[in-house]
C-alpha cells in the first residue's frame, strides 16, 4: 500500500467549470480561478521562493511547469489541465497583490479578452 504524501504548496484536485464555451479568455479564466483559487496561491508561493533565492527575472511559463510537476508528484500523475492562455492573467493577479514584483515579470498588452 503506497504511503500518502502531503500535498505540495497546497495542491488540490483541479475542478473544471462547465458551460464555458462561447466565453472570452478572461471569463474562462475567472471561472477557472473561482473553482481553483489554490492555483494562484501556489504560484504566489513559487514566486516568493524565487524572490527569496535572489532571482532577478521570473517567467510565468517556468512557474506553470513547476506547478505541473508538483501537481503530478502530489497526485500520483493525475492530469493537470492548466491552460497556457491563463498565464498572463495569473501574472496580473500576482502583481495586483505584489506590485513590488513587477520588475521580475515581463507583462505585455493583452491581445484577447
PDB file of N, CA and C in Angstrom:
ATOM      1  N   UNK A   1       0.850  -1.175   0.000  1.00  0.00           N
ATOM      2  CA  UNK A   1       0.000   0.000   0.000  1.00  0.00           C
ATOM      3  C   UNK A   1       0.894   1.235   0.000  1.00  0.00           C
ATOM      4  N   UNK A   2       0.694   2.178  -0.977  1.00  0.00           N
ATOM      5  CA  UNK A   2       1.545   3.365  -1.040  1.00  0.00           C
ATOM      6  C   UNK A   2       1.277   4.305   0.132  1.00  0.00           C
ATOM      7  N   UNK A   3       2.331   4.963   0.559  1.00  0.00           N
ATOM      8  CA  UNK A   3       2.205   5.958   1.625  1.00  0.00           C
ATOM      9  C   UNK A   3       1.744   7.262   0.998  1.00  0.00           C
ATOM     10  N   UNK A   4       0.709   7.836   1.565  1.00  0.00           N
ATOM     11  CA  UNK A   4       0.205   9.073   1.019  1.00  0.00           C
ATOM     12  C   UNK A   4       1.060  10.235   1.493  1.00  0.00           C
ATOM     13  N   UNK A   5       1.464  11.086   0.535  1.00  0.00           N
ATOM     14  CA  UNK A   5       2.277  12.238   0.848  1.00  0.00           C
ATOM     15  C   UNK A   5       1.396  13.458   1.015  1.00  0.00           C
ATOM     16  N   UNK A   6       1.825  14.402   1.867  1.00  0.00           N
ATOM     17  CA  UNK A   6       1.049  15.637   1.986  1.00  0.00           C
ATOM     18  C   UNK A   6       1.160  16.441   0.694  1.00  0.00           C
ATOM     19  N   UNK A   7       0.130  17.185   0.358  1.00  0.00           N
ATOM     20  CA  UNK A   7       0.184  17.962  -0.877  1.00  0.00           C
ATOM     21  C   UNK A   7       1.284  19.022  -0.817  1.00  0.00           C
ATOM     22  N   UNK A   8       1.894  19.281  -1.974  1.00  0.00           N
ATOM     23  CA  UNK A   8       2.917  20.308  -2.086  1.00  0.00           C
ATOM     24  C   UNK A   8       2.262  21.644  -2.380  1.00  0.00           C
ATOM     25  N   UNK A   9       2.667  22.669  -1.707  1.00  0.00           N
ATOM     26  CA  UNK A   9       2.170  24.021  -1.963  1.00  0.00           C
ATOM     27  C   UNK A   9       0.644  24.092  -1.964  1.00  0.00           C
ATOM     28  N   UNK A  10      -0.027  23.287  -1.156  1.00  0.00           N
ATOM     29  CA  UNK A  10      -1.482  23.348  -1.066  1.00  0.00           C
ATOM     30  C   UNK A  10      -2.204  22.824  -2.289  1.00  0.00           C
ATOM     31  N   UNK A  11      -1.581  21.939  -3.028  1.00  0.00           N
ATOM     32  CA  UNK A  11      -2.172  21.408  -4.259  1.00  0.00           C
ATOM     33  C   UNK A  11      -3.424  20.603  -3.942  1.00  0.00           C
ATOM     34  N   UNK A  12      -4.446  20.834  -4.719  1.00  0.00           N
ATOM     35  CA  UNK A  12      -5.721  20.145  -4.584  1.00  0.00           C
ATOM     36  C   UNK A  12      -6.151  19.656  -5.956  1.00  0.00           C
ATOM     37  N   UNK A  13      -7.098  18.759  -6.022  1.00  0.00           N
ATOM     38  CA  UNK A  13      -7.591  18.345  -7.334  1.00  0.00           C
ATOM     39  C   UNK A  13      -8.173  19.532  -8.100  1.00  0.00           C
ATOM     40  N   UNK A  14      -7.918  19.567  -9.396  1.00  0.00           N
ATOM     41  CA  UNK A  14      -8.435  20.641 -10.247  1.00  0.00           C
ATOM     42  C   UNK A  14      -9.922  20.431 -10.475  1.00  0.00           C
ATOM     43  N   UNK A  15     -10.660  21.500 -10.328  1.00  0.00           N
ATOM     44  CA  UNK A  15     -12.093  21.484 -10.633  1.00  0.00           C
ATOM     45  C   UNK A  15     -12.293  22.284 -11.909  1.00  0.00           C
ATOM     46  N   UNK A  16     -12.997  21.715 -12.855  1.00  0.00           N
ATOM     47  CA  UNK A  16     -13.212  22.375 -14.139  1.00  0.00           C
ATOM     48  C   UNK A  16     -14.630  22.947 -14.202  1.00  0.00           C
ATOM     49  N   UNK A  17     -14.728  24.246 -14.433  1.00  0.00           N
ATOM     50  CA  UNK A  17     -16.071  24.823 -14.571  1.00  0.00           C
ATOM     51  C   UNK A  17     -16.733  24.330 -15.849  1.00  0.00           C
ATOM     52  N   UNK A  18     -18.026  24.201 -15.826  1.00  0.00           N
ATOM     53  CA  UNK A  18     -18.744  23.755 -17.026  1.00  0.00           C
ATOM     54  C   UNK A  18     -19.394  24.964 -17.699  1.00  0.00           C
ATOM     55  N   UNK A  19     -19.779  24.763 -18.938  1.00  0.00           N
ATOM     56  CA  UNK A  19     -20.503  25.804 -19.649  1.00  0.00           C
ATOM     57  C   UNK A  19     -19.680  27.021 -19.996  1.00  0.00           C
ATOM     58  N   UNK A  20     -18.405  26.827 -20.355  1.00  0.00           N
ATOM     59  CA  UNK A  20     -17.557  27.973 -20.663  1.00  0.00           C
ATOM     60  C   UNK A  20     -17.414  28.233 -22.155  1.00  0.00           C
ATOM     61  N   UNK A  21     -18.051  27.414 -22.984  1.00  0.00           N
ATOM     62  CA  UNK A  21     -17.935  27.648 -24.428  1.00  0.00           C
ATOM     63  C   UNK A  21     -18.611  28.969 -24.780  1.00  0.00           C
ATOM     64  N   UNK A  22     -17.991  29.682 -25.706  1.00  0.00           N
ATOM     65  CA  UNK A  22     -18.526  30.980 -26.104  1.00  0.00           C
ATOM     66  C   UNK A  22     -18.087  32.123 -25.212  1.00  0.00           C
ATOM     67  N   UNK A  23     -17.384  31.809 -24.144  1.00  0.00           N
ATOM     68  CA  UNK A  23     -16.899  32.859 -23.248  1.00  0.00           C
ATOM     69  C   UNK A  23     -15.539  33.363 -23.712  1.00  0.00           C
ATOM     70  N   UNK A  24     -15.204  34.580 -23.291  1.00  0.00           N
ATOM     71  CA  UNK A  24     -13.883  35.124 -23.584  1.00  0.00           C
ATOM     72  C   UNK A  24     -12.839  34.405 -22.731  1.00  0.00           C
ATOM     73  N   UNK A  25     -11.570  34.586 -23.091  1.00  0.00           N
ATOM     74  CA  UNK A  25     -10.493  34.004 -22.279  1.00  0.00           C
ATOM     75  C   UNK A  25     -10.585  34.529 -20.855  1.00  0.00           C
ATOM     76  N   UNK A  26     -10.847  35.812 -20.712  1.00  0.00           N
ATOM     77  CA  UNK A  26     -10.939  36.394 -19.368  1.00  0.00           C
ATOM     78  C   UNK A  26     -12.070  35.753 -18.573  1.00  0.00           C
ATOM     79  N   UNK A  27     -13.205  35.536 -19.189  1.00  0.00           N
ATOM     80  CA  UNK A  27     -14.338  34.904 -18.495  1.00  0.00           C
ATOM     81  C   UNK A  27     -14.015  33.460 -18.118  1.00  0.00           C
ATOM     82  N   UNK A  28     -13.371  32.729 -19.035  1.00  0.00           N
ATOM     83  CA  UNK A  28     -12.980  31.347 -18.729  1.00  0.00           C
ATOM     84  C   UNK A  28     -11.954  31.318 -17.592  1.00  0.00           C
ATOM     85  N   UNK A  29     -11.004  32.257 -17.642  1.00  0.00           N
ATOM     86  CA  UNK A  29     -10.010  32.338 -16.570  1.00  0.00           C
ATOM     87  C   UNK A  29     -10.691  32.611 -15.228  1.00  0.00           C
ATOM     88  N   UNK A  30     -11.589  33.574 -15.191  1.00  0.00           N
ATOM     89  CA  UNK A  30     -12.274  33.921 -13.941  1.00  0.00           C
ATOM     90  C   UNK A  30     -13.052  32.729 -13.390  1.00  0.00           C
ATOM     91  N   UNK A  31     -13.687  31.961 -14.270  1.00  0.00           N
ATOM     92  CA  UNK A  31     -14.417  30.771 -13.819  1.00  0.00           C
ATOM     93  C   UNK A  31     -13.443  29.731 -13.271  1.00  0.00           C
ATOM     94  N   UNK A  32     -12.324  29.498 -13.988  1.00  0.00           N
ATOM     95  CA  UNK A  32     -11.324  28.539 -13.523  1.00  0.00           C
ATOM     96  C   UNK A  32     -10.746  28.981 -12.181  1.00  0.00           C
ATOM     97  N   UNK A  33     -10.419  30.249 -12.073  1.00  0.00           N
ATOM     98  CA  UNK A  33      -9.836  30.778 -10.833  1.00  0.00           C
ATOM     99  C   UNK A  33     -10.824  30.650  -9.663  1.00  0.00           C
ATOM    100  N   UNK A  34     -12.093  30.904  -9.917  1.00  0.00           N
ATOM    101  CA  UNK A  34     -13.104  30.780  -8.854  1.00  0.00           C
ATOM    102  C   UNK A  34     -13.189  29.341  -8.348  1.00  0.00           C
ATOM    103  N   UNK A  35     -13.020  28.371  -9.240  1.00  0.00           N
ATOM    104  CA  UNK A  35     -13.065  26.960  -8.866  1.00  0.00           C
ATOM    105  C   UNK A  35     -11.753  26.472  -8.259  1.00  0.00           C
ATOM    106  N   UNK A  36     -10.643  27.147  -8.577  1.00  0.00           N
ATOM    107  CA  UNK A  36      -9.311  26.674  -8.174  1.00  0.00           C
ATOM    108  C   UNK A  36      -8.446  27.802  -7.611  1.00  0.00           C
ATOM    109  N   UNK A  37      -8.879  28.460  -6.546  1.00  0.00           N
ATOM    110  CA  UNK A  37      -8.088  29.579  -6.015  1.00  0.00           C
ATOM    111  C   UNK A  37      -6.708  29.154  -5.508  1.00  0.00           C
ATOM    112  N   UNK A  38      -6.529  27.874  -5.228  1.00  0.00           N
ATOM    113  CA  UNK A  38      -5.242  27.386  -4.741  1.00  0.00           C
ATOM    114  C   UNK A  38      -4.146  27.543  -5.797  1.00  0.00           C
ATOM    115  N   UNK A  39      -4.521  27.598  -7.090  1.00  0.00           N
ATOM    116  CA  UNK A  39      -3.510  27.735  -8.146  1.00  0.00           C
ATOM    117  C   UNK A  39      -2.784  29.072  -7.983  1.00  0.00           C
ATOM    118  N   UNK A  40      -3.516  30.145  -7.787  1.00  0.00           N
ATOM    119  CA  UNK A  40      -2.901  31.459  -7.594  1.00  0.00           C
ATOM    120  C   UNK A  40      -2.024  31.465  -6.340  1.00  0.00           C
ATOM    121  N   UNK A  41      -2.500  30.837  -5.272  1.00  0.00           N
ATOM    122  CA  UNK A  41      -1.692  30.781  -4.037  1.00  0.00           C
ATOM    123  C   UNK A  41      -0.404  29.997  -4.257  1.00  0.00           C
ATOM    124  N   UNK A  42      -0.486  28.908  -5.025  1.00  0.00           N
ATOM    125  CA  UNK A  42       0.707  28.109  -5.305  1.00  0.00           C
ATOM    126  C   UNK A  42       1.692  28.902  -6.157  1.00  0.00           C
ATOM    127  N   UNK A  43       1.189  29.624  -7.162  1.00  0.00           N
ATOM    128  CA  UNK A  43       2.066  30.454  -7.982  1.00  0.00           C
ATOM    129  C   UNK A  43       2.694  31.569  -7.152  1.00  0.00           C
ATOM    130  N   UNK A  44       1.930  32.096  -6.214  1.00  0.00           N
ATOM    131  CA  UNK A  44       2.460  33.132  -5.323  1.00  0.00           C
ATOM    132  C   UNK A  44       3.590  32.570  -4.451  1.00  0.00           C
ATOM    133  N   UNK A  45       3.404  31.376  -3.920  1.00  0.00           N
ATOM    134  CA  UNK A  45       4.452  30.754  -3.097  1.00  0.00           C
ATOM    135  C   UNK A  45       5.697  30.443  -3.925  1.00  0.00           C
ATOM    136  N   UNK A  46       5.502  29.956  -5.142  1.00  0.00           N
ATOM    137  CA  UNK A  46       6.645  29.687  -6.012  1.00  0.00           C
ATOM    138  C   UNK A  46       7.405  30.978  -6.323  1.00  0.00           C
ATOM    139  N   UNK A  47       6.663  32.053  -6.597  1.00  0.00           N
ATOM    140  CA  UNK A  47       7.303  33.340  -6.879  1.00  0.00           C
ATOM    141  C   UNK A  47       8.050  33.841  -5.658  1.00  0.00           C
ATOM    142  N   UNK A  48       7.439  33.757  -4.493  1.00  0.00           N
ATOM    143  CA  UNK A  48       8.110  34.201  -3.264  1.00  0.00           C
ATOM    144  C   UNK A  48       9.382  33.400  -3.025  1.00  0.00           C
ATOM    145  N   UNK A  49       9.344  32.122  -3.334  1.00  0.00           N
ATOM    146  CA  UNK A  49      10.536  31.281  -3.196  1.00  0.00           C
ATOM    147  C   UNK A  49      11.632  31.752  -4.154  1.00  0.00           C
ATOM    148  N   UNK A  50      11.261  32.072  -5.386  1.00  0.00           N
ATOM    149  CA  UNK A  50      12.243  32.584  -6.357  1.00  0.00           C
ATOM    150  C   UNK A  50      12.833  33.916  -5.885  1.00  0.00           C
ATOM    151  N   UNK A  51      11.987  34.772  -5.338  1.00  0.00           N
ATOM    152  CA  UNK A  51      12.459  36.064  -4.821  1.00  0.00           C
ATOM    153  C   UNK A  51      13.441  35.840  -3.683  1.00  0.00           C
ATOM    154  N   UNK A  52      13.097  34.932  -2.779  1.00  0.00           N
ATOM    155  CA  UNK A  52      13.978  34.637  -1.638  1.00  0.00           C
ATOM    156  C   UNK A  52      15.321  34.078  -2.098  1.00  0.00           C
ATOM    157  N   UNK A  53      15.327  33.406  -3.227  1.00  0.00           N
ATOM    158  CA  UNK A  53      16.568  32.823  -3.760  1.00  0.00           C
ATOM    159  C   UNK A  53      17.351  33.816  -4.621  1.00  0.00           C
ATOM    160  N   UNK A  54      16.829  35.021  -4.783  1.00  0.00           N
ATOM    161  CA  UNK A  54      17.554  36.062  -5.480  1.00  0.00           C
ATOM    162  C   UNK A  54      17.355  36.147  -6.977  1.00  0.00           C
ATOM    163  N   UNK A  55      16.300  35.527  -7.508  1.00  0.00           N
ATOM    164  CA  UNK A  55      16.033  35.616  -8.946  1.00  0.00           C
ATOM    165  C   UNK A  55      15.814  37.086  -9.325  1.00  0.00           C
ATOM    166  N   UNK A  56      16.384  37.497 -10.442  1.00  0.00           N
ATOM    167  CA  UNK A  56      16.163  38.866 -10.910  1.00  0.00           C
ATOM    168  C   UNK A  56      15.076  38.919 -11.987  1.00  0.00           C
ATOM    169  N   UNK A  57      14.779  37.798 -12.614  1.00  0.00           N
ATOM    170  CA  UNK A  57      13.704  37.669 -13.594  1.00  0.00           C
ATOM    171  C   UNK A  57      13.005  36.337 -13.353  1.00  0.00           C
ATOM    172  N   UNK A  58      11.687  36.350 -13.543  1.00  0.00           N
ATOM    173  CA  UNK A  58      10.896  35.128 -13.367  1.00  0.00           C
ATOM    174  C   UNK A  58       9.953  35.015 -14.559  1.00  0.00           C
ATOM    175  N   UNK A  59       9.882  33.845 -15.144  1.00  0.00           N
ATOM    176  CA  UNK A  59       8.947  33.610 -16.236  1.00  0.00           C
ATOM    177  C   UNK A  59       7.742  32.826 -15.743  1.00  0.00           C
ATOM    178  N   UNK A  60       6.568  33.296 -16.101  1.00  0.00           N
ATOM    179  CA  UNK A  60       5.353  32.587 -15.686  1.00  0.00           C
ATOM    180  C   UNK A  60       5.308  31.198 -16.302  1.00  0.00           C
ATOM    181  N   UNK A  61       5.924  31.021 -17.472  1.00  0.00           N
ATOM    182  CA  UNK A  61       5.988  29.689 -18.077  1.00  0.00           C
ATOM    183  C   UNK A  61       6.735  28.719 -17.186  1.00  0.00           C
ATOM    184  N   UNK A  62       7.841  29.170 -16.604  1.00  0.00           N
ATOM    185  CA  UNK A  62       8.606  28.328 -15.686  1.00  0.00           C
ATOM    186  C   UNK A  62       7.749  27.958 -14.469  1.00  0.00           C
ATOM    187  N   UNK A  63       7.038  28.943 -13.933  1.00  0.00           N
ATOM    188  CA  UNK A  63       6.200  28.679 -12.758  1.00  0.00           C
ATOM    189  C   UNK A  63       5.086  27.683 -13.092  1.00  0.00           C
ATOM    190  N   UNK A  64       4.487  27.817 -14.279  1.00  0.00           N
ATOM    191  CA  UNK A  64       3.451  26.869 -14.697  1.00  0.00           C
ATOM    192  C   UNK A  64       4.015  25.451 -14.760  1.00  0.00           C
ATOM    193  N   UNK A  65       5.206  25.315 -15.351  1.00  0.00           N
ATOM    194  CA  UNK A  65       5.797  23.973 -15.477  1.00  0.00           C
ATOM    195  C   UNK A  65       6.173  23.404 -14.108  1.00  0.00           C
ATOM    196  N   UNK A  66       6.666  24.240 -13.217  1.00  0.00           N
ATOM    197  CA  UNK A  66       6.952  23.766 -11.856  1.00  0.00           C
ATOM    198  C   UNK A  66       5.668  23.300 -11.174  1.00  0.00           C
ATOM    199  N   UNK A  67       4.617  24.060 -11.336  1.00  0.00           N
ATOM    200  CA  UNK A  67       3.341  23.688 -10.722  1.00  0.00           C
ATOM    201  C   UNK A  67       2.800  22.400 -11.333  1.00  0.00           C
ATOM    202  N   UNK A  68       2.937  22.246 -12.638  1.00  0.00           N
ATOM    203  CA  UNK A  68       2.509  20.992 -13.279  1.00  0.00           C
ATOM    204  C   UNK A  68       3.287  19.804 -12.713  1.00  0.00           C
ATOM    205  N   UNK A  69       4.595  19.981 -12.545  1.00  0.00           N
ATOM    206  CA  UNK A  69       5.419  18.916 -11.981  1.00  0.00           C
ATOM    207  C   UNK A  69       4.970  18.591 -10.553  1.00  0.00           C
ATOM    208  N   UNK A  70       4.798  19.618  -9.742  1.00  0.00           N
ATOM    209  CA  UNK A  70       4.395  19.388  -8.356  1.00  0.00           C
ATOM    210  C   UNK A  70       3.014  18.760  -8.270  1.00  0.00           C
ATOM    211  N   UNK A  71       2.118  19.150  -9.163  1.00  0.00           N
ATOM    212  CA  UNK A  71       0.786  18.560  -9.188  1.00  0.00           C
ATOM    213  C   UNK A  71       0.881  17.068  -9.482  1.00  0.00           C
ATOM    214  N   UNK A  72       1.685  16.716 -10.482  1.00  0.00           N
ATOM    215  CA  UNK A  72       1.863  15.306 -10.825  1.00  0.00           C
ATOM    216  C   UNK A  72       2.460  14.515  -9.685  1.00  0.00           C
ATOM    217  N   UNK A  73       3.411  15.113  -8.957  1.00  0.00           N
ATOM    218  CA  UNK A  73       4.041  14.433  -7.826  1.00  0.00           C
ATOM    219  C   UNK A  73       3.066  14.279  -6.667  1.00  0.00           C
ATOM    220  N   UNK A  74       2.245  15.300  -6.431  1.00  0.00           N
ATOM    221  CA  UNK A  74       1.319  15.270  -5.295  1.00  0.00           C
ATOM    222  C   UNK A  74       0.109  14.389  -5.547  1.00  0.00           C
ATOM    223  N   UNK A  75      -0.265  14.205  -6.810  1.00  0.00           N
ATOM    224  CA  UNK A  75      -1.481  13.457  -7.119  1.00  0.00           C
ATOM    225  C   UNK A  75      -1.182  12.140  -7.816  1.00  0.00           C
ATOM    226  N   UNK A  76       0.074  11.736  -7.777  1.00  0.00           N
ATOM    227  CA  UNK A  76       0.495  10.479  -8.402  1.00  0.00           C
ATOM    228  C   UNK A  76       0.213  10.472  -9.900  1.00  0.00           C
ATOM    229  N   UNK A  77       0.513  11.613 -10.551  1.00  0.00           N
ATOM    230  CA  UNK A  77       0.426  11.674 -12.001  1.00  0.00           C
ATOM    231  C   UNK A  77      -0.915  12.044 -12.577  1.00  0.00           C
ATOM    232  N   UNK A  78      -1.863  12.512 -11.748  1.00  0.00           N
ATOM    233  CA  UNK A  78      -3.152  12.938 -12.298  1.00  0.00           C
ATOM    234  C   UNK A  78      -2.939  14.071 -13.299  1.00  0.00           C
ATOM    235  N   UNK A  79      -3.777  14.106 -14.333  1.00  0.00           N
ATOM    236  CA  UNK A  79      -3.675  15.157 -15.346  1.00  0.00           C
ATOM    237  C   UNK A  79      -3.987  16.510 -14.714  1.00  0.00           C
ATOM    238  N   UNK A  80      -3.145  17.479 -15.005  1.00  0.00           N
ATOM    239  CA  UNK A  80      -3.339  18.834 -14.501  1.00  0.00           C
ATOM    240  C   UNK A  80      -3.554  19.739 -15.695  1.00  0.00           C
ATOM    241  N   UNK A  81      -4.778  20.102 -15.961  1.00  0.00           N
ATOM    242  CA  UNK A  81      -5.107  20.928 -17.111  1.00  0.00           C
ATOM    243  C   UNK A  81      -5.038  22.395 -16.715  1.00  0.00           C
ATOM    244  N   UNK A  82      -3.856  22.965 -16.848  1.00  0.00           N
ATOM    245  CA  UNK A  82      -3.659  24.385 -16.581  1.00  0.00           C
ATOM    246  C   UNK A  82      -3.455  25.057 -17.932  1.00  0.00           C
ATOM    247  N   UNK A  83      -4.431  25.812 -18.358  1.00  0.00           N
ATOM    248  CA  UNK A  83      -4.457  26.406 -19.690  1.00  0.00           C
ATOM    249  C   UNK A  83      -3.375  27.478 -19.817  1.00  0.00           C
ATOM    250  N   UNK A  84      -2.490  27.317 -20.802  1.00  0.00           N
ATOM    251  CA  UNK A  84      -1.438  28.305 -21.013  1.00  0.00           C
ATOM    252  C   UNK A  84      -1.995  29.689 -21.339  1.00  0.00           C
ATOM    253  N   UNK A  85      -3.215  29.758 -21.823  1.00  0.00           N
ATOM    254  CA  UNK A  85      -3.843  31.052 -22.107  1.00  0.00           C
ATOM    255  C   UNK A  85      -4.071  31.863 -20.837  1.00  0.00           C
ATOM    256  N   UNK A  86      -3.998  31.211 -19.687  1.00  0.00           N
ATOM    257  CA  UNK A  86      -4.225  31.901 -18.424  1.00  0.00           C
ATOM    258  C   UNK A  86      -2.943  32.500 -17.832  1.00  0.00           C
ATOM    259  N   UNK A  87      -1.807  32.244 -18.440  1.00  0.00           N
ATOM    260  CA  UNK A  87      -0.538  32.715 -17.886  1.00  0.00           C
ATOM    261  C   UNK A  87      -0.554  34.216 -17.621  1.00  0.00           C
ATOM    262  N   UNK A  88      -0.931  34.981 -18.637  1.00  0.00           N
ATOM    263  CA  UNK A  88      -0.894  36.440 -18.487  1.00  0.00           C
ATOM    264  C   UNK A  88      -1.867  36.920 -17.414  1.00  0.00           C
ATOM    265  N   UNK A  89      -2.963  36.208 -17.253  1.00  0.00           N
ATOM    266  CA  UNK A  89      -3.938  36.590 -16.223  1.00  0.00           C
ATOM    267  C   UNK A  89      -3.384  36.314 -14.826  1.00  0.00           C
ATOM    268  N   UNK A  90      -2.674  35.180 -14.674  1.00  0.00           N
ATOM    269  CA  UNK A  90      -2.091  34.868 -13.371  1.00  0.00           C
ATOM    270  C   UNK A  90      -0.980  35.846 -13.004  1.00  0.00           C
ATOM    271  N   UNK A  91      -0.184  36.268 -13.994  1.00  0.00           N
ATOM    272  CA  UNK A  91       0.849  37.272 -13.695  1.00  0.00           C
ATOM    273  C   UNK A  91       0.188  38.540 -13.176  1.00  0.00           C
ATOM    274  N   UNK A  92      -0.877  38.951 -13.807  1.00  0.00           N
ATOM    275  CA  UNK A  92      -1.567  40.165 -13.374  1.00  0.00           C
ATOM    276  C   UNK A  92      -2.139  40.018 -11.967  1.00  0.00           C
ATOM    277  N   UNK A  93      -2.645  38.842 -11.637  1.00  0.00           N
ATOM    278  CA  UNK A  93      -3.112  38.602 -10.265  1.00  0.00           C
ATOM    279  C   UNK A  93      -1.953  38.725  -9.269  1.00  0.00           C
ATOM    280  N   UNK A  94      -0.821  38.105  -9.616  1.00  0.00           N
ATOM    281  CA  UNK A  94       0.351  38.181  -8.735  1.00  0.00           C
ATOM    282  C   UNK A  94       0.777  39.629  -8.519  1.00  0.00           C
ATOM    283  N   UNK A  95       0.806  40.397  -9.589  1.00  0.00           N
ATOM    284  CA  UNK A  95       1.267  41.779  -9.488  1.00  0.00           C
ATOM    285  C   UNK A  95       0.242  42.685  -8.807  1.00  0.00           C
ATOM    286  N   UNK A  96      -1.036  42.345  -8.904  1.00  0.00           N
ATOM    287  CA  UNK A  96      -2.047  43.105  -8.157  1.00  0.00           C
ATOM    288  C   UNK A  96      -1.781  42.996  -6.658  1.00  0.00           C
ATOM    289  N   UNK A  97      -1.422  41.788  -6.211  1.00  0.00           N
ATOM    290  CA  UNK A  97      -1.169  41.560  -4.786  1.00  0.00           C
ATOM    291  C   UNK A  97       0.250  41.933  -4.366  1.00  0.00           C
ATOM    292  N   UNK A  98       1.173  41.903  -5.320  1.00  0.00           N
ATOM    293  CA  UNK A  98       2.589  42.164  -5.015  1.00  0.00           C
ATOM    294  C   UNK A  98       3.198  43.083  -6.074  1.00  0.00           C
ATOM    295  N   UNK A  99       2.841  44.358  -6.063  1.00  0.00           N
ATOM    296  CA  UNK A  99       3.387  45.268  -7.081  1.00  0.00           C
ATOM    297  C   UNK A  99       4.914  45.360  -7.038  1.00  0.00           C
ATOM    298  N   UNK A 100       5.507  45.024  -5.918  1.00  0.00           N
ATOM    299  CA  UNK A 100       6.968  45.045  -5.800  1.00  0.00           C
ATOM    300  C   UNK A 100       7.629  43.991  -6.686  1.00  0.00           C
ATOM    301  N   UNK A 101       6.862  43.042  -7.178  1.00  0.00           N
ATOM    302  CA  UNK A 101       7.392  42.002  -8.060  1.00  0.00           C
ATOM    303  C   UNK A 101       7.372  42.423  -9.531  1.00  0.00           C
ATOM    304  N   UNK A 102       6.835  43.595  -9.846  1.00  0.00           N
ATOM    305  CA  UNK A 102       6.694  43.984 -11.254  1.00  0.00           C
ATOM    306  C   UNK A 102       8.015  43.983 -12.026  1.00  0.00           C
ATOM    307  N   UNK A 103       9.174  44.300 -11.442  1.00  0.00           N
ATOM    308  CA  UNK A 103      10.412  44.216 -12.224  1.00  0.00           C
ATOM    309  C   UNK A 103      10.809  42.773 -12.592  1.00  0.00           C
ATOM    310  N   UNK A 104      10.220  41.792 -11.929  1.00  0.00           N
ATOM    311  CA  UNK A 104      10.601  40.397 -12.154  1.00  0.00           C
ATOM    312  C   UNK A 104       9.923  39.784 -13.370  1.00  0.00           C
ATOM    313  N   UNK A 105       8.757  40.287 -13.723  1.00  0.00           N
ATOM    314  CA  UNK A 105       7.951  39.697 -14.796  1.00  0.00           C
ATOM    315  C   UNK A 105       7.850  40.647 -15.983  1.00  0.00           C
ATOM    316  N   UNK A 106       7.863  40.094 -17.172  1.00  0.00           N
ATOM    317  CA  UNK A 106       7.565  40.870 -18.368  1.00  0.00           C
ATOM    318  C   UNK A 106       6.068  40.764 -18.601  1.00  0.00           C
ATOM    319  N   UNK A 107       5.410  41.892 -18.652  1.00  0.00           N
ATOM    320  CA  UNK A 107       3.959  41.912 -18.860  1.00  0.00           C
ATOM    321  C   UNK A 107       3.683  42.657 -20.157  1.00  0.00           C
ATOM    322  N   UNK A 108       3.035  41.975 -21.043  1.00  0.00           N
ATOM    323  CA  UNK A 108       2.686  42.567 -22.339  1.00  0.00           C
ATOM    324  C   UNK A 108       1.199  42.943 -22.358  1.00  0.00           C
ATOM    325  N   UNK A 109       0.850  43.732 -23.322  1.00  0.00           N
ATOM    326  CA  UNK A 109      -0.550  44.109 -23.510  1.00  0.00           C
ATOM    327  C   UNK A 109      -1.344  42.856 -23.878  1.00  0.00           C
ATOM    328  N   UNK A 110      -2.516  42.717 -23.293  1.00  0.00           N
ATOM    329  CA  UNK A 110      -3.374  41.572 -23.626  1.00  0.00           C
ATOM    330  C   UNK A 110      -3.877  41.714 -25.050  1.00  0.00           C
ATOM    331  N   UNK A 111      -3.840  40.622 -25.793  1.00  0.00           N
ATOM    332  CA  UNK A 111      -4.299  40.631 -27.190  1.00  0.00           C
ATOM    333  C   UNK A 111      -5.737  40.180 -27.320  1.00  0.00           C
ATOM    334  N   UNK A 112      -6.236  39.446 -26.351  1.00  0.00           N
ATOM    335  CA  UNK A 112      -7.613  38.922 -26.424  1.00  0.00           C
ATOM    336  C   UNK A 112      -8.279  39.114 -25.079  1.00  0.00           C
ATOM    337  N   UNK A 113      -9.589  39.219 -25.125  1.00  0.00           N
ATOM    338  CA  UNK A 113     -10.343  39.323 -23.877  1.00  0.00           C
ATOM    339  C   UNK A 113     -10.627  37.952 -23.403  1.00  0.00           C
TER     340      UNK A 113
END
